[in-house]
Structures are given as structure tokens and as C-alpha cells.
Amino acid sequence: MKKHILIAIALFVASLNLRPAINSIAPLLDSIRADLGMSGAVASLLTSIPVLCMGLFSPFAVKAGHKWGMEKVMGGSLIIIAVGTSIRVFTHSVFYLLLTALIAGIGIAIIGPLLAGFIKKHFPNHVPSMIAVYTVALTLGAALGSALSTPLQMIFHSWQYALASWAFVAAMAAVLWWSIVHPHVASPKPAAGAASAKLPWGNRKAWLLTLSFGLMAMLFYAYTAWLPQIIQGMGYSKSYAVTALTLFVVIQIPVSLLMPLLLKKFPSRRQWLVVSASIELIGLVLLMLKAEPSVAASLIGMGAGGLFSLNLLLPIDATSNAQEAASWSAMTQSAGYVIGATGPILTGKIHDATDSFATAVIGMMVLVLVMIVVQLAATAAKRSVPQAEAVAKGTRLEFAGQSLANKK
């Protein structure tokens, strides 16, 4: 029991490090751009590069974990995150800062896909509880990255030190991981029949699910990168804008925890997809009308939190066995994050071209409407697999927990 508590603590602290390297950028973006002379499009790469890494390096992470053991690979990833974040203290050029985003992004991308297997291996009888631990830690790390970056800049009188300070959390997580988790590492032994199914690149429904995930990710990371600047552009203070971004992140914690309960009572995925997207759209409309931005940010966060959880569940609903579910999830997230990485870039380019975020917000509203159409198409066809009900009682529940541990 004591061993599992210690491993759970190590998992929580490790999960805290999967978002600060991304979320700490937006509150300091004005200072960064002023010092380095970055355009909006280039500045957006600080968010897009780590997200792109999540898509490109996910297959490598799975292979590395299979070859060397997931615990060792995850521990090494924490070190990579710590290195990529710490060297930001020496940033004096655009290229160097983008390089740190790449290094930290690789660490985040490698550790993320392995968390599901880690939870299933070490906590086979407590998967839902550990998924909650992971989800709360992930979102808490994002919230802390958003909320504390500006105070840290004021303390250190340097945005470089403010960004690099998150390396301390990553370093502590690495120490905990290697001292607590690593002693319990066993040599990786592939399970019988564990050969993964091929990714369904030729399947129309799989592409609809991938596009749904990609559109969700495009919007989510555009908000993460630019929401404070959008609100500041309305005439609000920097501190107010950062508070709104923090609300956008924090509100996703209760939404993520509430969604499984809502699905249990009203199981229609399509219904909650449309509800979540509509809430997000209402938030964007309020933002466009320059209404209370904190309320708008909260609504956008509620919608985003629901959409993330639901998009992770859709591949599970569409498949009939464990290997198929894993391959569909791998495709939707790998290609989906690549699509998602374009969100911050497009928002930055639109701002550069129009010198305003109004057009970008309108574009986000259009994307939400397109996403709803894609979601309706993706959930329209019912499966004709005879054993669907049996799968729903067994495989679906197992992989719902695993899927939620794959990385927002």
C-alpha cells in the first residue's frame, strides 16, 4: 500500500510538468515579443511547436517504452523537460527560445502517451481514481503556469527567469520518479497478442474522428496561446487577462470530473459534443461582443474541457476490441495534434495581417460550427458489430480510463 501511495505521488508531480512549459508563455508574451521583436506568427510557434511534438513523437514514445520500459522512458522525459525549461534563462534570441520549446515539447510528447499504460500496470484495480489524479494534476499544472508566470516575472524582474523557474518543478519530479518509481521497474515483457493493429488510415470514420480531435485541438491551443492578448486588446489590464486565462484552465477540472457522471445518466456522445461546442461558441460570441471576458473565458473553458474528454472516447466507441481501439486512438491523437498545432499559428498570422484579434475570433466561431458538423457526421453511423454491447461492458470501460490519460 505504501509503495502505491508513493508511486501515485510521483505520478501526480510528474503530471504537473506536462503544461507549464506551454501555458507559462501566454502571460509573458508581450514582454517576450517586445524584447525579441517577434511577430505574432513566430510567437505562436512557442505554443505550436510542443503541440506538434505531441503528434509527431507519440509513435516513437510507444516504441521506446516497449523497448526500454515505460518507467525509464518517462523518467528520462522529465529530465528532458527540466533541461528544455531551465535553459530558457539564457534566452536572448528568437531561435534559441524556439529551440527550448522544441526540447521541452519532445519531453512532454514522449511522456504523455505512456501514462495510460503506466496507470494500468501499477494501478490495475484503481484506474478511474488514478485517471482523476492525472487529470487534476495536468490541469493544475496548466493553471499554475498561467497564474504564476507574471508574479514570477515581477519577482525576478526577468521573463527569462520566470520561464526557467518551472525547471525546478520538473527537476523535483525527476528526482522523485527515479528514487520512487525506478526501483520497481521490471524488464518489459510484451503481452501475448499485444502486436498493435495497423492505424486505420483508409477508414472514413477514423478520419472524421481525427478531424474532430484536430479541430478541438486547434481551438484549444489557439485559446492557450492568445486569449490574454485578445482580452488585453479589448482594453483590459494584463493582470485581468491572465486571471481570465486561469479561469479558462481551472474550470476544466470540474468539467472533466463531471463528464463521466453525465455520460452515465445521458450516454449520447453526440448530445454532449453539441452541448460542449455550443457552450464554447457562446463564450466566443461574448468575447466578440466585448462582454465580461472572465465569463466568456469560463464558458470557453467549460466547452473545451467537455470536448477534450468526449473526443478521447469517440475512437473507443467506434471499435470492437482493445487493439483496434488503441490504433484508432493513436491515429486520432497523432494526426489530431498535428492539425491542432496550426491553431496558434493561424491566429498569429491573422493578427499580423489585420492588426486585430476580431477577425481571429470570428474565425474561431466558424471553426466551432465546422467542428459541430464534423461531430454530427462522425457520430451519425451506428456500428453494426454484433458484439458491440459486450464490448461496451468490458473493453470500452477499460480503455475509457486509458484514453483519458493520453494527452489535452
PDB file of C-alpha atoms in Angstrom, residues 20 22-35 38 43 46 88 97 145-154 158-166 224-225 228-229 232 238 242 245:
ATOM      1  CA  PRO A  20       3.691  24.800 -17.587  1.00  0.00           C
ATOM      2  CA  ILE A  22       3.360  25.760 -22.742  1.00  0.00           C
ATOM      3  CA  ASN A  23       0.969  27.743 -20.543  1.00  0.00           C
ATOM      4  CA  SER A  24       3.628  29.978 -18.972  1.00  0.00           C
ATOM      5  CA  ILE A  25       4.275  31.627 -22.350  1.00  0.00           C
ATOM      6  CA  ALA A  26       0.990  33.465 -22.982  1.00  0.00           C
ATOM      7  CA  PRO A  27       1.016  35.710 -19.869  1.00  0.00           C
ATOM      8  CA  LEU A  28       4.554  36.889 -20.733  1.00  0.00           C
ATOM      9  CA  LEU A  29       4.121  37.138 -24.485  1.00  0.00           C
ATOM     10  CA  ASP A  30       4.007  40.933 -24.565  1.00  0.00           C
ATOM     11  CA  SER A  31       7.381  41.172 -22.796  1.00  0.00           C
ATOM     12  CA  ILE A  32       8.891  38.402 -24.914  1.00  0.00           C
ATOM     13  CA  ARG A  33       7.775  39.980 -28.187  1.00  0.00           C
ATOM     14  CA  ALA A  34       8.974  43.430 -27.120  1.00  0.00           C
ATOM     15  CA  ASP A  35      12.432  42.159 -26.154  1.00  0.00           C
ATOM     16  CA  MET A  38       8.816  38.602 -32.556  1.00  0.00           C
ATOM     17  CA  ALA A  43       5.404  33.960 -31.281  1.00  0.00           C
ATOM     18  CA  LEU A  46       6.152  28.783 -28.864  1.00  0.00           C
ATOM     19  CA  ARG A  88      15.352  29.450 -21.134  1.00  0.00           C
ATOM     20  CA  LEU A  97      13.690  30.378 -27.403  1.00  0.00           C
ATOM     21  CA  GLY A 145       1.735  28.028 -15.406  1.00  0.00           C
ATOM     22  CA  SER A 146      -0.853  30.633 -16.417  1.00  0.00           C
ATOM     23  CA  ALA A 147      -1.363  32.221 -12.995  1.00  0.00           C
ATOM     24  CA  LEU A 148       2.184  32.395 -11.603  1.00  0.00           C
ATOM     25  CA  SER A 149       4.228  33.458 -14.621  1.00  0.00           C
ATOM     26  CA  THR A 150       3.511  37.168 -14.216  1.00  0.00           C
ATOM     27  CA  PRO A 151       4.215  37.209 -10.434  1.00  0.00           C
ATOM     28  CA  LEU A 152       7.445  35.294 -11.092  1.00  0.00           C
ATOM     29  CA  GLN A 153       8.434  37.883 -13.697  1.00  0.00           C
ATOM     30  CA  MET A 154       7.856  40.619 -11.130  1.00  0.00           C
ATOM     31  CA  SER A 158      13.038  38.907 -15.949  1.00  0.00           C
ATOM     32  CA  TRP A 159      10.725  36.886 -18.160  1.00  0.00           C
ATOM     33  CA  GLN A 160      13.655  34.521 -18.850  1.00  0.00           C
ATOM     34  CA  TYR A 161      13.937  33.582 -15.181  1.00  0.00           C
ATOM     35  CA  ALA A 162      10.148  33.362 -14.896  1.00  0.00           C
ATOM     36  CA  LEU A 163      10.013  30.801 -17.725  1.00  0.00           C
ATOM     37  CA  ALA A 164      13.056  28.888 -16.479  1.00  0.00           C
ATOM     38  CA  SER A 165      11.763  28.654 -12.897  1.00  0.00           C
ATOM     39  CA  TRP A 166       9.431  25.814 -13.917  1.00  0.00           C
ATOM     40  CA  THR A 224      -3.985  28.883 -24.722  1.00  0.00           C
ATOM     41  CA  ALA A 225      -1.598  30.972 -26.832  1.00  0.00           C
ATOM     42  CA  PRO A 228      -4.683  37.023 -22.760  1.00  0.00           C
ATOM     43  CA  GLN A 229      -3.675  39.149 -25.758  1.00  0.00           C
ATOM     44  CA  GLN A 232      -5.872  42.958 -23.461  1.00  0.00           C
ATOM     45  CA  LYS A 238      -2.650  42.378 -18.213  1.00  0.00           C
ATOM     46  CA  VAL A 242      -4.101  36.452 -17.024  1.00  0.00           C
ATOM     47  CA  LEU A 245      -6.832  32.641 -18.821  1.00  0.00           C
TER      48      LEU A 245
END
